[in-house]
CSV table of C-alpha atoms in Angstrom, one decimal:
chain,number,residue,atom,x,y,z
A,1,LEU,CA,9.3,-10.0,8.6
A,2,ILE,CA,8.3,-13.5,9.6
A,3,ASP,CA,7.2,-12.7,13.2
A,4,TYR,CA,7.5,-10.0,15.8
A,5,LYS,CA,9.5,-12.3,18.2
A,6,PRO,CA,13.2,-12.2,18.9
A,7,PHE,CA,15.1,-14.7,16.8
A,8,SER,CA,16.1,-16.7,19.9
A,9,GLU,CA,12.4,-17.4,20.6
A,10,LEU,CA,11.6,-18.2,17.0
A,11,ARG,CA,14.4,-20.8,17.0
A,12,LYS,CA,13.0,-22.6,20.0
A,13,ALA,CA,9.4,-22.6,19.0
A,14,VAL,CA,7.4,-25.8,19.0
A,15,PRO,CA,5.9,-26.4,16.5
A,16,PRO,CA,8.6,-24.8,14.3
A,17,THR,CA,7.8,-21.3,13.1
A,18,ASP,CA,8.2,-20.1,9.5
A,19,TRP,CA,11.8,-19.0,10.1
A,20,LYS,CA,12.9,-22.5,9.5
A,21,ARG,CA,11.4,-22.5,6.0
A,22,PHE,CA,13.3,-19.3,5.2
A,23,LYS,CA,16.5,-19.7,7.2
A,24,ASN,CA,18.5,-20.1,4.0
A,25,GLY,CA,16.9,-17.2,2.3
A,26,ILE,CA,14.4,-17.0,-0.5
A,27,SER,CA,14.4,-15.6,-4.0
A,28,GLU,CA,13.1,-12.1,-4.8
A,29,ASN,CA,10.2,-13.7,-6.7
A,30,LYS,CA,9.2,-15.8,-3.7
A,31,ALA,CA,9.4,-12.7,-1.5
A,32,MET,CA,7.1,-10.9,-3.9
A,33,ASP,CA,4.7,-13.8,-3.9
A,34,ILE,CA,4.5,-13.8,-0.1
A,35,LYS,CA,4.0,-10.0,-0.1
A,36,GLN,CA,1.2,-10.2,-2.7
A,37,ASP,CA,-0.5,-12.9,-0.6
A,38,ASP,CA,-0.2,-10.7,2.4
A,39,ILE,CA,-1.6,-7.7,0.6
A,40,LYS,CA,-4.5,-9.8,-0.6
A,41,ASP,CA,-5.2,-11.3,2.8
A,42,ARG,CA,-4.8,-8.1,4.9
A,43,VAL,CA,-5.9,-5.3,2.6
A,44,THR,CA,-7.6,-6.2,-0.7
A,45,ASN,CA,-10.2,-8.5,1.0
A,46,PHE,CA,-10.8,-5.8,3.6
A,47,ILE,CA,-11.4,-3.2,0.9
A,48,PHE,CA,-14.0,-5.4,-0.7
A,49,SER,CA,-15.8,-5.5,2.6
A,50,LYS,CA,-15.7,-1.8,3.3
A,51,ILE,CA,-15.7,0.1,0.0
A,52,GLU,CA,-19.0,0.2,-1.8
A,53,THR,CA,-18.1,2.2,-4.9
A,54,LYS,CA,-15.8,1.3,-7.8
A,55,LEU,CA,-12.3,2.6,-7.8
A,56,ASN,CA,-10.1,3.2,-10.8
A,57,GLN,CA,-6.6,1.6,-10.9
A,58,CYS,CA,-4.9,4.7,-9.4
A,59,GLN,CA,-7.4,5.0,-6.5
A,60,ALA,CA,-7.1,1.3,-5.8
A,61,ASP,CA,-3.3,1.3,-5.8
A,62,ALA,CA,-3.2,4.4,-3.6
A,63,LEU,CA,-5.7,2.9,-1.1
A,64,ILE,CA,-4.0,-0.5,-1.0
A,65,SER,CA,-0.6,1.1,-0.4
A,66,PHE,CA,-2.0,3.4,2.3
A,67,LEU,CA,-3.9,0.6,4.1
A,68,TYR,CA,-1.1,-1.9,3.8
A,69,ASN,CA,1.3,0.6,5.5
A,70,ALA,CA,-1.0,2.4,7.9
A,71,GLY,CA,-3.3,-0.5,8.8
A,72,THR,CA,-7.0,-0.9,8.2
A,73,GLY,CA,-8.5,0.0,11.6
A,74,GLY,CA,-9.8,3.3,12.8
A,75,LYS,CA,-10.3,4.9,9.4
A,76,GLN,CA,-14.1,5.0,9.1
A,77,ASN,CA,-14.0,8.7,8.1
A,78,LEU,CA,-11.8,7.8,5.2
A,79,TYR,CA,-14.1,4.9,4.1
A,80,ASN,CA,-17.1,7.2,4.4
A,81,LEU,CA,-15.4,9.8,2.1
A,82,ILE,CA,-14.7,7.1,-0.5
A,83,ASN,CA,-18.2,5.5,-0.3
A,84,ASN,CA,-19.8,9.0,-0.6
A,85,CYS,CA,-17.6,9.7,-3.7
A,86,GLU,CA,-16.0,12.7,-2.1
A,87,TRP,CA,-12.8,12.1,-4.1
A,88,ALA,CA,-11.2,15.5,-3.6
A,89,LYS,CA,-11.1,15.0,0.2
A,90,VAL,CA,-9.6,11.4,0.2
A,91,GLY,CA,-6.0,12.3,-0.7
A,92,SER,CA,-5.9,15.0,2.0
A,93,LYS,CA,-7.4,12.6,4.6
A,94,MET,CA,-4.6,10.1,3.8
A,95,LYS,CA,-2.0,12.8,4.5
A,96,GLU,CA,-3.2,13.1,8.1
A,97,TYR,CA,-1.7,9.7,9.0
A,98,ILE,CA,1.9,10.9,9.6
A,99,HIS,CA,2.5,9.9,13.2
A,100,ALA,CA,4.7,7.1,14.4
A,101,GLY,CA,5.3,6.5,18.1
A,102,GLY,CA,3.4,9.7,18.9
A,103,LYS,CA,5.7,11.9,16.7
A,104,ILE,CA,5.5,13.2,13.2
A,105,SER,CA,7.6,11.1,10.8
A,106,LYS,CA,9.2,12.7,7.8
A,107,GLY,CA,9.2,9.3,6.1
A,108,LEU,CA,5.4,9.0,6.6
A,109,ILE,CA,4.9,12.6,5.3
A,110,ASN,CA,6.7,11.6,2.1
A,111,ARG,CA,4.8,8.3,1.8
A,112,ARG,CA,1.4,9.9,2.4
A,113,ASN,CA,2.2,12.7,-0.1
A,114,ARG,CA,3.0,10.0,-2.7
A,115,GLU,CA,-0.2,8.1,-1.9
A,116,GLY,CA,-2.3,11.3,-1.9
A,117,GLU,CA,-0.8,12.3,-5.2
A,118,LEU,CA,-1.5,8.9,-6.7
A,119,TRP,CA,-5.1,9.2,-5.5
A,120,ASP,CA,-5.6,12.8,-6.6
A,121,LYS,CA,-3.6,13.0,-9.8
A,122,CYS,CA,-2.9,9.4,-10.8
A,123,VAL,CA,0.9,10.0,-10.8
A,124,TYR,CA,3.1,7.0,-10.0
A,125,SER,CA,6.6,7.7,-8.8
A,126,LEU,CA,9.6,6.1,-10.6
A,127,THR,CA,10.4,4.0,-7.5
A,128,GLN,CA,8.1,1.3,-8.7
A,129,PRO,CA,7.7,1.6,-12.4
A,130,ASP,CA,7.3,-2.1,-12.8
A,131,ARG,CA,4.0,-2.0,-10.8
A,132,VAL,CA,2.4,0.6,-13.2
A,133,LYS,CA,-0.4,-0.6,-15.4
A,134,CYS,CA,-1.4,1.4,-18.5
A,135,CYS,CA,1.1,4.2,-18.2
A,136,ASP,CA,2.9,6.9,-20.2
A,137,TYR,CA,6.4,8.0,-19.5
A,138,GLU,CA,6.8,11.8,-19.3
A,139,THR,CA,8.9,14.6,-17.9
A,140,ILE,CA,7.2,17.2,-15.7
A,141,ASP,CA,9.1,20.2,-14.3
A,142,GLY,CA,12.3,18.4,-15.2
A,143,LYS,CA,11.4,15.4,-13.2
A,144,GLU,CA,10.9,12.1,-14.9
A,145,ARG,CA,8.0,9.9,-13.8
A,146,TYR,CA,5.3,7.7,-15.0
A,147,ARG,CA,1.8,9.0,-15.4
A,148,ALA,CA,-1.0,6.4,-15.5
A,149,LYS,CA,-4.0,6.9,-17.6
A,150,CYS,CA,-6.7,6.9,-14.9
A,151,GLY,CA,-9.6,4.6,-15.5
A,152,GLN,CA,-7.8,2.4,-18.0
A,153,GLY,CA,-6.5,0.0,-15.4
A,154,GLY,CA,-8.4,-2.7,-13.7
A,155,ILE,CA,-11.3,-1.9,-11.5
A,156,ILE,CA,-11.9,-3.4,-8.1
């Protein structure tokens, strides 16, 4: 997403908007670079300003995913739980953010469950195995997945 304006408005913008830079498409690597910059600017820097305790890699990944998708505002209770090291309550608190447009979203339920599981149990899903740091591959209950070794990843 370049901007929240209709394409017809973006085309006419003066000075030109970013759509002109990307009108012929971009590579997957360039898209990932843009996403990483966006995550750093919008989420990671925010976490450094709000979170006063160290997080292991799983906790950091879960929190970054959650805040990138759910936004950073209006979550002081969550930040308090983290700063007070009430780890067992954080995953459940994340799972409360399941509404979109005033309605419960099945997609958000699934996303929040995955983020909560990553926070609580340090379990990464197979949907992003290339993003896992320090992990073991295993099969649990017939389901293949990666399980990260908590605390062995980087610390923010």
